[in-house]
């Protein structure tokens, strides 16, 4: 229970910063502020404060929490499984480094799909930041991206 509580607190505190980073890295025009040109700076990628400012002005503070539901639902399980795999592998492999490598590799298979969904939600302009919005997004993605016939392969 303590691990789950700690993981949830970590997600809540860290998620807005992660949202800024993901939006900044996306390179989408919606997040490319002209603030540097107005200030006489060189044109280029927006800074973190530019992205934060434009996100809050255009979408509100809630936009910083888009994509938090997949993280809250999976982060505790991901962290607990990482430690369990590591502790189980360390005596078998005889090396902390090898156990850490194997635990990380296995854990990536578990955490990457949820992280992809989180990142896609974070770059939606005006996305709905609610459990219902999250479920709508997942259903829409599953129905539009999965192959429906054998000809889709």
GROMACS .gro file of N, CA and C in nm:
model
  459
    1UNK      N    1   0.083  -0.120   0.000
    1UNK     CA    2   0.000   0.000   0.000
    1UNK      C    3   0.087   0.126   0.000
    2UNK      N    4   0.200   0.121   0.075
    2UNK     CA    5   0.287   0.238   0.080
    2UNK      C    6   0.349   0.266  -0.056
    3UNK      N    7   0.387   0.160  -0.128
    3UNK     CA    8   0.445   0.177  -0.260
    3UNK      C    9   0.344   0.241  -0.355
    4UNK      N   10   0.218   0.198  -0.348
    4UNK     CA   11   0.114   0.253  -0.434
    4UNK      C   12   0.089   0.400  -0.401
    5UNK      N   13   0.083   0.434  -0.273
    5UNK     CA   14   0.062   0.573  -0.234
    5UNK      C   15   0.177   0.661  -0.278
    6UNK      N   16   0.298   0.613  -0.260
    6UNK     CA   17   0.416   0.689  -0.302
    6UNK      C   18   0.417   0.708  -0.453
    7UNK      N   19   0.384   0.604  -0.526
    7UNK     CA   20   0.382   0.612  -0.672
    7UNK      C   21   0.275   0.711  -0.719
    8UNK      N   22   0.158   0.708  -0.658
    8UNK     CA   23   0.051   0.802  -0.696
    8UNK      C   24   0.092   0.946  -0.668
    9UNK      N   25   0.154   0.970  -0.553
    9UNK     CA   26   0.203   1.106  -0.522
    9UNK      C   27   0.308   1.150  -0.623
   10UNK      N   28   0.397   1.060  -0.659
   10UNK     CA   29   0.500   1.092  -0.758
   10UNK      C   30   0.437   1.130  -0.891
   11UNK      N   31   0.337   1.056  -0.934
   11UNK     CA   32   0.270   1.084  -1.062
   11UNK      C   33   0.203   1.221  -1.057
   12UNK      N   34   0.132   1.251  -0.950
   12UNK     CA   35   0.059   1.378  -0.939
   12UNK      C   36   0.154   1.497  -0.942
   13UNK      N   37   0.267   1.486  -0.875
   13UNK     CA   38   0.363   1.597  -0.871
   13UNK      C   39   0.440   1.608  -1.003
   14UNK      N   40   0.479   1.497  -1.060
   14UNK     CA   41   0.566   1.496  -1.177
   14UNK      C   42   0.492   1.515  -1.308
   15UNK      N   43   0.366   1.479  -1.314
   15UNK     CA   44   0.293   1.477  -1.441
   15UNK      C   45   0.286   1.612  -1.513
   16UNK      N   46   0.257   1.723  -1.445
   16UNK     CA   47   0.256   1.852  -1.518
   16UNK      C   48   0.390   1.883  -1.584
   17UNK      N   49   0.500   1.851  -1.518
   17UNK     CA   50   0.633   1.875  -1.577
   17UNK      C   51   0.654   1.784  -1.698
   18UNK      N   52   0.607   1.661  -1.688
   18UNK     CA   53   0.617   1.567  -1.800
   18UNK      C   54   0.532   1.614  -1.917
   19UNK      N   55   0.415   1.670  -1.887
   19UNK     CA   56   0.328   1.722  -1.994
   19UNK      C   57   0.397   1.834  -2.070
   20UNK      N   58   0.463   1.924  -1.999
   20UNK     CA   59   0.536   2.033  -2.064
   20UNK      C   60   0.647   1.975  -2.153
   21UNK      N   61   0.721   1.878  -2.100
   21UNK     CA   62   0.830   1.817  -2.175
   21UNK      C   63   0.779   1.748  -2.301
   22UNK      N   64   0.671   1.670  -2.289
   22UNK     CA   65   0.618   1.597  -2.403
   22UNK      C   66   0.565   1.694  -2.509
   23UNK      N   67   0.495   1.798  -2.466
   23UNK     CA   68   0.445   1.898  -2.560
   23UNK      C   69   0.560   1.969  -2.629
   24UNK      N   70   0.663   2.001  -2.554
   24UNK     CA   71   0.780   2.070  -2.612
   24UNK      C   72   0.851   1.979  -2.712
   25UNK      N   73   0.866   1.853  -2.680
   25UNK     CA   74   0.935   1.759  -2.768
   25UNK      C   75   0.854   1.720  -2.889
   26UNK      N   76   0.722   1.737  -2.882
   26UNK     CA   77   0.636   1.692  -2.993
   26UNK      C   78   0.662   1.771  -3.120
   27UNK      N   79   0.705   1.896  -3.107
   27UNK     CA   80   0.731   1.978  -3.225
   27UNK      C   81   0.604   2.021  -3.298
   28UNK      N   82   0.488   1.996  -3.238
   28UNK     CA   83   0.363   2.034  -3.302
   28UNK      C   84   0.350   2.185  -3.305
   29UNK      N   85   0.295   2.236  -3.412
   29UNK     CA   86   0.282   2.380  -3.430
   29UNK      C   87   0.199   2.444  -3.318
   30UNK      N   88   0.103   2.371  -3.264
   30UNK     CA   89   0.018   2.425  -3.158
   30UNK      C   90   0.097   2.466  -3.035
   31UNK      N   91   0.212   2.407  -3.015
   31UNK     CA   92   0.293   2.437  -2.896
   31UNK      C   93   0.416   2.521  -2.929
   32UNK      N   94   0.429   2.564  -3.055
   32UNK     CA   95   0.546   2.640  -3.097
   32UNK      C   96   0.516   2.790  -3.084
   33UNK      N   97   0.539   2.843  -2.968
   33UNK     CA   98   0.510   2.982  -2.937
   33UNK      C   99   0.603   3.076  -3.014
   34UNK      N  100   0.553   3.193  -3.048
   34UNK     CA  101   0.635   3.295  -3.113
   34UNK      C  102   0.700   3.387  -3.010
   35UNK      N  103   0.704   3.347  -2.884
   35UNK     CA  104   0.757   3.433  -2.778
   35UNK      C  105   0.901   3.474  -2.803
   36UNK      N  106   0.983   3.386  -2.854
   36UNK     CA  107   1.124   3.419  -2.875
   36UNK      C  108   1.141   3.526  -2.982
   37UNK      N  109   1.060   3.520  -3.087
   37UNK     CA  110   1.070   3.620  -3.193
   37UNK      C  111   1.027   3.757  -3.141
   38UNK      N  112   0.922   3.762  -3.061
   38UNK     CA  113   0.875   3.889  -3.006
   38UNK      C  114   0.978   3.951  -2.915
   39UNK      N  115   1.051   3.868  -2.840
   39UNK     CA  116   1.149   3.918  -2.745
   39UNK      C  117   1.283   3.946  -2.810
   40UNK      N  118   1.292   3.934  -2.941
   40UNK     CA  119   1.418   3.960  -3.010
   40UNK      C  120   1.512   3.842  -3.010
   41UNK      N  121   1.467   3.731  -2.954
   41UNK     CA  122   1.551   3.611  -2.951
   41UNK      C  123   1.547   3.541  -3.085
   42UNK      N  124   1.630   3.443  -3.099
   42UNK     CA  125   1.635   3.370  -3.225
   42UNK      C  126   1.512   3.279  -3.236
   43UNK      N  127   1.459   3.267  -3.356
   43UNK     CA  128   1.347   3.175  -3.372
   43UNK      C  129   1.394   3.033  -3.345
   44UNK      N  130   1.308   2.953  -3.294
   44UNK     CA  131   1.345   2.815  -3.269
   44UNK      C  132   1.242   2.746  -3.183
   45UNK      N  133   1.284   2.639  -3.124
   45UNK     CA  134   1.195   2.561  -3.039
   45UNK      C  135   1.153   2.643  -2.918
   46UNK      N  136   1.029   2.628  -2.875
   46UNK     CA  137   0.985   2.703  -2.758
   46UNK      C  138   1.052   2.649  -2.632
   47UNK      N  139   1.073   2.736  -2.537
   47UNK     CA  140   1.127   2.694  -2.409
   47UNK      C  141   1.017   2.636  -2.322
   48UNK      N  142   1.056   2.575  -2.212
   48UNK     CA  143   0.959   2.513  -2.122
   48UNK      C  144   0.860   2.616  -2.068
   49UNK      N  145   0.908   2.734  -2.033
   49UNK     CA  146   0.819   2.837  -1.981
   49UNK      C  147   0.724   2.886  -2.089
   50UNK      N  148   0.769   2.893  -2.215
   50UNK     CA  149   0.680   2.929  -2.326
   50UNK      C  150   0.566   2.830  -2.338
   51UNK      N  151   0.599   2.701  -2.333
   51UNK     CA  152   0.498   2.597  -2.345
   51UNK      C  153   0.403   2.601  -2.225
   52UNK      N  154   0.457   2.619  -2.105
   52UNK     CA  155   0.373   2.629  -1.985
   52UNK      C  156   0.278   2.747  -1.997
   53UNK      N  157   0.331   2.862  -2.031
   53UNK     CA  158   0.250   2.983  -2.041
   53UNK      C  159   0.140   2.969  -2.145
   54UNK      N  160   0.175   2.923  -2.265
   54UNK     CA  161   0.074   2.912  -2.370
   54UNK      C  162  -0.030   2.804  -2.339
   55UNK      N  163   0.013   2.696  -2.276
   55UNK     CA  164  -0.081   2.589  -2.239
   55UNK      C  165  -0.183   2.640  -2.139
   56UNK      N  166  -0.136   2.709  -2.036
   56UNK     CA  167  -0.228   2.759  -1.934
   56UNK      C  168  -0.320   2.868  -1.991
   57UNK      N  169  -0.266   2.957  -2.074
   57UNK     CA  170  -0.347   3.064  -2.132
   57UNK      C  171  -0.454   3.010  -2.226
   58UNK      N  172  -0.418   2.913  -2.309
   58UNK     CA  173  -0.510   2.866  -2.411
   58UNK      C  174  -0.602   2.753  -2.366
   59UNK      N  175  -0.554   2.670  -2.269
   59UNK     CA  176  -0.632   2.552  -2.232
   59UNK      C  177  -0.663   2.543  -2.083
   60UNK      N  178  -0.594   2.620  -2.003
   60UNK     CA  179  -0.615   2.613  -1.859
   60UNK      C  180  -0.521   2.513  -1.793
   61UNK      N  181  -0.517   2.517  -1.662
   61UNK     CA  182  -0.428   2.432  -1.583
   61UNK      C  183  -0.460   2.283  -1.601
   62UNK      N  184  -0.586   2.252  -1.624
   62UNK     CA  185  -0.625   2.110  -1.641
   62UNK      C  186  -0.551   2.043  -1.755
   63UNK      N  187  -0.510   2.120  -1.856
   63UNK     CA  188  -0.438   2.061  -1.970
   63UNK      C  189  -0.307   1.998  -1.927
   64UNK      N  190  -0.250   2.046  -1.817
   64UNK     CA  191  -0.124   1.989  -1.768
   64UNK      C  192  -0.144   1.848  -1.711
   65UNK      N  193  -0.269   1.813  -1.686
   65UNK     CA  194  -0.299   1.682  -1.627
   65UNK      C  195  -0.362   1.585  -1.726
   66UNK      N  196  -0.369   1.623  -1.855
   66UNK     CA  197  -0.418   1.530  -1.956
   66UNK      C  198  -0.324   1.411  -1.961
   67UNK      N  199  -0.380   1.293  -1.966
   67UNK     CA  200  -0.299   1.172  -1.973
   67UNK      C  201  -0.258   1.117  -1.837
   68UNK      N  202  -0.310   1.175  -1.730
   68UNK     CA  203  -0.269   1.128  -1.597
   68UNK      C  204  -0.336   0.996  -1.559
   69UNK      N  205  -0.453   0.968  -1.615
   69UNK     CA  206  -0.524   0.846  -1.574
   69UNK      C  207  -0.451   0.717  -1.609
   70UNK      N  208  -0.393   0.702  -1.729
   70UNK     CA  209  -0.319   0.578  -1.753
   70UNK      C  210  -0.200   0.564  -1.658
   71UNK      N  211  -0.138   0.675  -1.622
   71UNK     CA  212  -0.024   0.668  -1.530
   71UNK      C  213  -0.069   0.628  -1.391
   72UNK      N  214  -0.179   0.688  -1.343
   72UNK     CA  215  -0.229   0.653  -1.210
   72UNK      C  216  -0.273   0.506  -1.204
   73UNK      N  217  -0.328   0.457  -1.314
   73UNK     CA  218  -0.376   0.319  -1.316
   73UNK      C  219  -0.263   0.216  -1.325
   74UNK      N  220  -0.150   0.255  -1.384
   74UNK     CA  221  -0.046   0.156  -1.410
   74UNK      C  222   0.085   0.178  -1.336
   75UNK      N  223   0.112   0.298  -1.288
   75UNK     CA  224   0.244   0.329  -1.235
   75UNK      C  225   0.281   0.245  -1.114
   76UNK      N  226   0.189   0.227  -1.021
   76UNK     CA  227   0.217   0.146  -0.901
   76UNK      C  228   0.250   0.003  -0.940
   77UNK      N  229   0.169  -0.054  -1.030
   77UNK     CA  230   0.193  -0.193  -1.072
   77UNK      C  231   0.326  -0.205  -1.146
   78UNK      N  232   0.358  -0.105  -1.227
   78UNK     CA  233   0.484  -0.108  -1.301
   78UNK      C  234   0.602  -0.104  -1.206
   79UNK      N  235   0.598  -0.014  -1.108
   79UNK     CA  236   0.709  -0.003  -1.012
   79UNK      C  237   0.721  -0.129  -0.926
   80UNK      N  238   0.608  -0.181  -0.879
   80UNK     CA  239   0.613  -0.301  -0.797
   80UNK      C  240   0.665  -0.421  -0.877
   81UNK      N  241   0.623  -0.432  -1.003
   81UNK     CA  242   0.671  -0.545  -1.084
   81UNK      C  243   0.820  -0.530  -1.113
   82UNK      N  244   0.867  -0.408  -1.133
   82UNK     CA  245   1.010  -0.385  -1.156
   82UNK      C  246   1.092  -0.437  -1.038
   83UNK      N  247   1.052  -0.399  -0.917
   83UNK     CA  248   1.126  -0.444  -0.799
   83UNK      C  249   1.112  -0.595  -0.777
   84UNK      N  250   0.994  -0.650  -0.804
   84UNK     CA  251   0.974  -0.794  -0.786
   84UNK      C  252   1.060  -0.873  -0.885
   85UNK      N  253   1.063  -0.830  -1.009
   85UNK     CA  254   1.146  -0.899  -1.110
   85UNK      C  255   1.293  -0.889  -1.072
   86UNK      N  256   1.334  -0.771  -1.031
   86UNK     CA  257   1.475  -0.750  -0.992
   86UNK      C  258   1.512  -0.842  -0.875
   87UNK      N  259   1.430  -0.842  -0.772
   87UNK     CA  260   1.460  -0.924  -0.654
   87UNK      C  261   1.457  -1.073  -0.687
   88UNK      N  262   1.369  -1.114  -0.779
   88UNK     CA  263   1.363  -1.255  -0.818
   88UNK      C  264   1.481  -1.297  -0.905
   89UNK      N  265   1.530  -1.205  -0.988
   89UNK     CA  266   1.639  -1.238  -1.081
   89UNK      C  267   1.777  -1.226  -1.018
   90UNK      N  268   1.792  -1.142  -0.919
   90UNK     CA  269   1.925  -1.118  -0.863
   90UNK      C  270   1.990  -1.245  -0.809
   91UNK      N  271   1.920  -1.328  -0.730
   91UNK     CA  272   1.986  -1.451  -0.685
   91UNK      C  273   2.013  -1.550  -0.799
   92UNK      N  274   1.925  -1.553  -0.898
   92UNK     CA  275   1.943  -1.646  -1.010
   92UNK      C  276   2.060  -1.607  -1.100
   93UNK      N  277   2.075  -1.476  -1.122
   93UNK     CA  278   2.180  -1.429  -1.213
   93UNK      C  279   2.311  -1.399  -1.141
   94UNK      N  280   2.303  -1.379  -1.010
   94UNK     CA  281   2.424  -1.354  -0.932
   94UNK      C  282   2.484  -1.217  -0.952
   95UNK      N  283   2.414  -1.128  -1.018
   95UNK     CA  284   2.467  -0.995  -1.046
   95UNK      C  285   2.355  -0.893  -1.038
   96UNK      N  286   2.377  -0.788  -0.962
   96UNK     CA  287   2.277  -0.681  -0.951
   96UNK      C  288   2.258  -0.612  -1.085
   97UNK      N  289   2.368  -0.593  -1.159
   97UNK     CA  290   2.360  -0.526  -1.289
   97UNK      C  291   2.278  -0.609  -1.388
   98UNK      N  292   2.303  -0.738  -1.393
   98UNK     CA  293   2.229  -0.825  -1.486
   98UNK      C  294   2.081  -0.832  -1.447
   99UNK      N  295   2.055  -0.840  -1.317
   99UNK     CA  296   1.916  -0.844  -1.270
   99UNK      C  297   1.845  -0.712  -1.303
  100UNK      N  298   1.915  -0.601  -1.286
  100UNK     CA  299   1.857  -0.470  -1.318
  100UNK      C  300   1.828  -0.457  -1.467
  101UNK      N  301   1.921  -0.505  -1.550
  101UNK     CA  302   1.902  -0.500  -1.695
  101UNK      C  303   1.780  -0.583  -1.735
  102UNK      N  304   1.772  -0.705  -1.685
  102UNK     CA  305   1.661  -0.793  -1.721
  102UNK      C  306   1.528  -0.737  -1.669
  103UNK      N  307   1.527  -0.688  -1.546
  103UNK     CA  308   1.404  -0.631  -1.490
  103UNK      C  309   1.360  -0.510  -1.571
  104UNK      N  310   1.453  -0.425  -1.610
  104UNK     CA  311   1.419  -0.308  -1.690
  104UNK      C  312   1.367  -0.345  -1.827
  105UNK      N  313   1.428  -0.445  -1.890
  105UNK     CA  314   1.385  -0.488  -2.023
  105UNK      C  315   1.243  -0.546  -2.018
  106UNK      N  316   1.218  -0.631  -1.922
  106UNK     CA  317   1.083  -0.690  -1.908
  106UNK      C  318   0.982  -0.582  -1.874
  107UNK      N  319   1.021  -0.494  -1.784
  107UNK     CA  320   0.930  -0.388  -1.739
  107UNK      C  321   0.895  -0.291  -1.851
  108UNK      N  322   0.986  -0.270  -1.944
  108UNK     CA  323   0.958  -0.181  -2.057
  108UNK      C  324   0.841  -0.234  -2.141
  109UNK      N  325   0.833  -0.364  -2.154
  109UNK     CA  326   0.722  -0.423  -2.230
  109UNK      C  327   0.588  -0.396  -2.163
  110UNK      N  328   0.589  -0.382  -2.032
  110UNK     CA  329   0.467  -0.355  -1.957
  110UNK      C  330   0.434  -0.205  -1.959
  111UNK      N  331   0.536  -0.121  -1.945
  111UNK     CA  332   0.510   0.022  -1.925
  111UNK      C  333   0.499   0.102  -2.055
  112UNK      N  334   0.559   0.058  -2.163
  112UNK     CA  335   0.559   0.139  -2.286
  112UNK      C  336   0.421   0.161  -2.348
  113UNK      N  337   0.333   0.061  -2.353
  113UNK     CA  338   0.200   0.089  -2.410
  113UNK      C  339   0.124   0.197  -2.331
  114UNK      N  340   0.130   0.192  -2.199
  114UNK     CA  341   0.063   0.294  -2.118
  114UNK      C  342   0.129   0.430  -2.137
  115UNK      N  343   0.260   0.432  -2.153
  115UNK     CA  344   0.331   0.557  -2.174
  115UNK      C  345   0.296   0.618  -2.310
  116UNK      N  346   0.277   0.536  -2.410
  116UNK     CA  347   0.236   0.585  -2.541
  116UNK      C  348   0.099   0.652  -2.534
  117UNK      N  349   0.006   0.588  -2.467
  117UNK     CA  350  -0.129   0.646  -2.451
  117UNK      C  351  -0.119   0.778  -2.375
  118UNK      N  352  -0.041   0.780  -2.268
  118UNK     CA  353  -0.022   0.902  -2.189
  118UNK      C  354   0.031   1.014  -2.275
  119UNK      N  355   0.133   0.987  -2.355
  119UNK     CA  356   0.194   1.091  -2.438
  119UNK      C  357   0.097   1.142  -2.544
  120UNK      N  358   0.019   1.053  -2.603
  120UNK     CA  359  -0.079   1.096  -2.702
  120UNK      C  360  -0.186   1.184  -2.640
  121UNK      N  361  -0.226   1.153  -2.518
  121UNK     CA  362  -0.325   1.236  -2.449
  121UNK      C  363  -0.266   1.372  -2.413
  122UNK      N  364  -0.138   1.376  -2.379
  122UNK     CA  365  -0.075   1.501  -2.337
  122UNK      C  366  -0.064   1.603  -2.450
  123UNK      N  367  -0.057   1.560  -2.573
  123UNK     CA  368  -0.042   1.654  -2.684
  123UNK      C  369  -0.173   1.690  -2.751
  124UNK      N  370  -0.284   1.643  -2.699
  124UNK     CA  371  -0.414   1.682  -2.753
  124UNK      C  372  -0.444   1.825  -2.707
  125UNK      N  373  -0.470   1.912  -2.801
  125UNK     CA  374  -0.510   2.049  -2.766
  125UNK      C  375  -0.659   2.046  -2.734
  126UNK      N  376  -0.692   2.091  -2.614
  126UNK     CA  377  -0.832   2.093  -2.573
  126UNK      C  378  -0.888   1.957  -2.542
  127UNK      N  379  -0.802   1.860  -2.513
  127UNK     CA  380  -0.848   1.726  -2.479
  127UNK      C  381  -0.923   1.725  -2.348
  128UNK      N  382  -1.006   1.625  -2.329
  128UNK     CA  383  -1.086   1.615  -2.207
  128UNK      C  384  -1.005   1.546  -2.099
  129UNK      N  385  -0.985   1.613  -1.987
  129UNK     CA  386  -0.906   1.560  -1.876
  129UNK      C  387  -0.998   1.499  -1.772
  130UNK      N  388  -1.050   1.381  -1.803
  130UNK     CA  389  -1.140   1.313  -1.712
  130UNK      C  390  -1.132   1.164  -1.742
  131UNK      N  391  -1.178   1.081  -1.648
  131UNK     CA  392  -1.179   0.937  -1.677
  131UNK      C  393  -1.262   0.905  -1.802
  132UNK      N  394  -1.373   0.974  -1.820
  132UNK     CA  395  -1.457   0.950  -1.938
  132UNK      C  396  -1.382   0.988  -2.066
  133UNK      N  397  -1.311   1.101  -2.064
  133UNK     CA  398  -1.232   1.142  -2.180
  133UNK      C  399  -1.122   1.042  -2.211
  134UNK      N  400  -1.060   0.989  -2.108
  134UNK     CA  401  -0.956   0.888  -2.126
  134UNK      C  402  -1.014   0.763  -2.191
  135UNK      N  403  -1.129   0.716  -2.142
  135UNK     CA  404  -1.192   0.597  -2.199
  135UNK      C  405  -1.235   0.620  -2.344
  136UNK      N  406  -1.290   0.738  -2.374
  136UNK     CA  407  -1.327   0.771  -2.513
  136UNK      C  408  -1.204   0.764  -2.604
  137UNK      N  409  -1.094   0.819  -2.556
  137UNK     CA  410  -0.970   0.819  -2.635
  137UNK      C  411  -0.925   0.676  -2.662
  138UNK      N  412  -0.923   0.591  -2.560
  138UNK     CA  413  -0.877   0.452  -2.577
  138UNK      C  414  -0.968   0.378  -2.674
  139UNK      N  415  -1.099   0.393  -2.660
  139UNK     CA  416  -1.193   0.325  -2.750
  139UNK      C  417  -1.174   0.375  -2.893
  140UNK      N  418  -1.159   0.507  -2.911
  140UNK     CA  419  -1.139   0.563  -3.045
  140UNK      C  420  -1.010   0.509  -3.108
  141UNK      N  421  -0.902   0.505  -3.029
  141UNK     CA  422  -0.775   0.455  -3.081
  141UNK      C  423  -0.784   0.308  -3.118
  142UNK      N  424  -0.850   0.229  -3.033
  142UNK     CA  425  -0.861   0.085  -3.062
  142UNK      C  426  -0.947   0.059  -3.185
  143UNK      N  427  -1.051   0.138  -3.203
  143UNK     CA  428  -1.140   0.114  -3.317
  143UNK      C  429  -1.086   0.171  -3.447
  144UNK      N  430  -0.997   0.269  -3.441
  144UNK     CA  431  -0.945   0.327  -3.565
  144UNK      C  432  -0.807   0.276  -3.603
  145UNK      N  433  -0.731   0.226  -3.510
  145UNK     CA  434  -0.593   0.185  -3.540
  145UNK      C  435  -0.573   0.035  -3.553
  146UNK      N  436  -0.659  -0.044  -3.493
  146UNK     CA  437  -0.642  -0.189  -3.503
  146UNK      C  438  -0.693  -0.237  -3.639
  147UNK      N  439  -0.627  -0.336  -3.698
  147UNK     CA  440  -0.675  -0.390  -3.825
  147UNK      C  441  -0.810  -0.456  -3.807
  148UNK      N  442  -0.899  -0.438  -3.906
  148UNK     CA  443  -1.033  -0.495  -3.894
  148UNK      C  444  -1.053  -0.616  -3.983
  149UNK      N  445  -0.970  -0.632  -4.085
  149UNK     CA  446  -0.980  -0.748  -4.174
  149UNK      C  447  -0.840  -0.799  -4.201
  150UNK      N  448  -0.834  -0.915  -4.263
  150UNK     CA  449  -0.702  -0.972  -4.296
  150UNK      C  450  -0.632  -0.889  -4.403
  151UNK      N  451  -0.706  -0.810  -4.479
  151UNK     CA  452  -0.644  -0.724  -4.582
  151UNK      C  453  -0.569  -0.607  -4.520
  152UNK      N  454  -0.593  -0.576  -4.394
  152UNK     CA  455  -0.529  -0.463  -4.327
  152UNK      C  456  -0.385  -0.495  -4.288
  153UNK      N  457  -0.345  -0.620  -4.293
  153UNK     CA  458  -0.209  -0.656  -4.252
  153UNK      C  459  -0.115  -0.623  -4.359
   0.00000   0.00000   0.00000
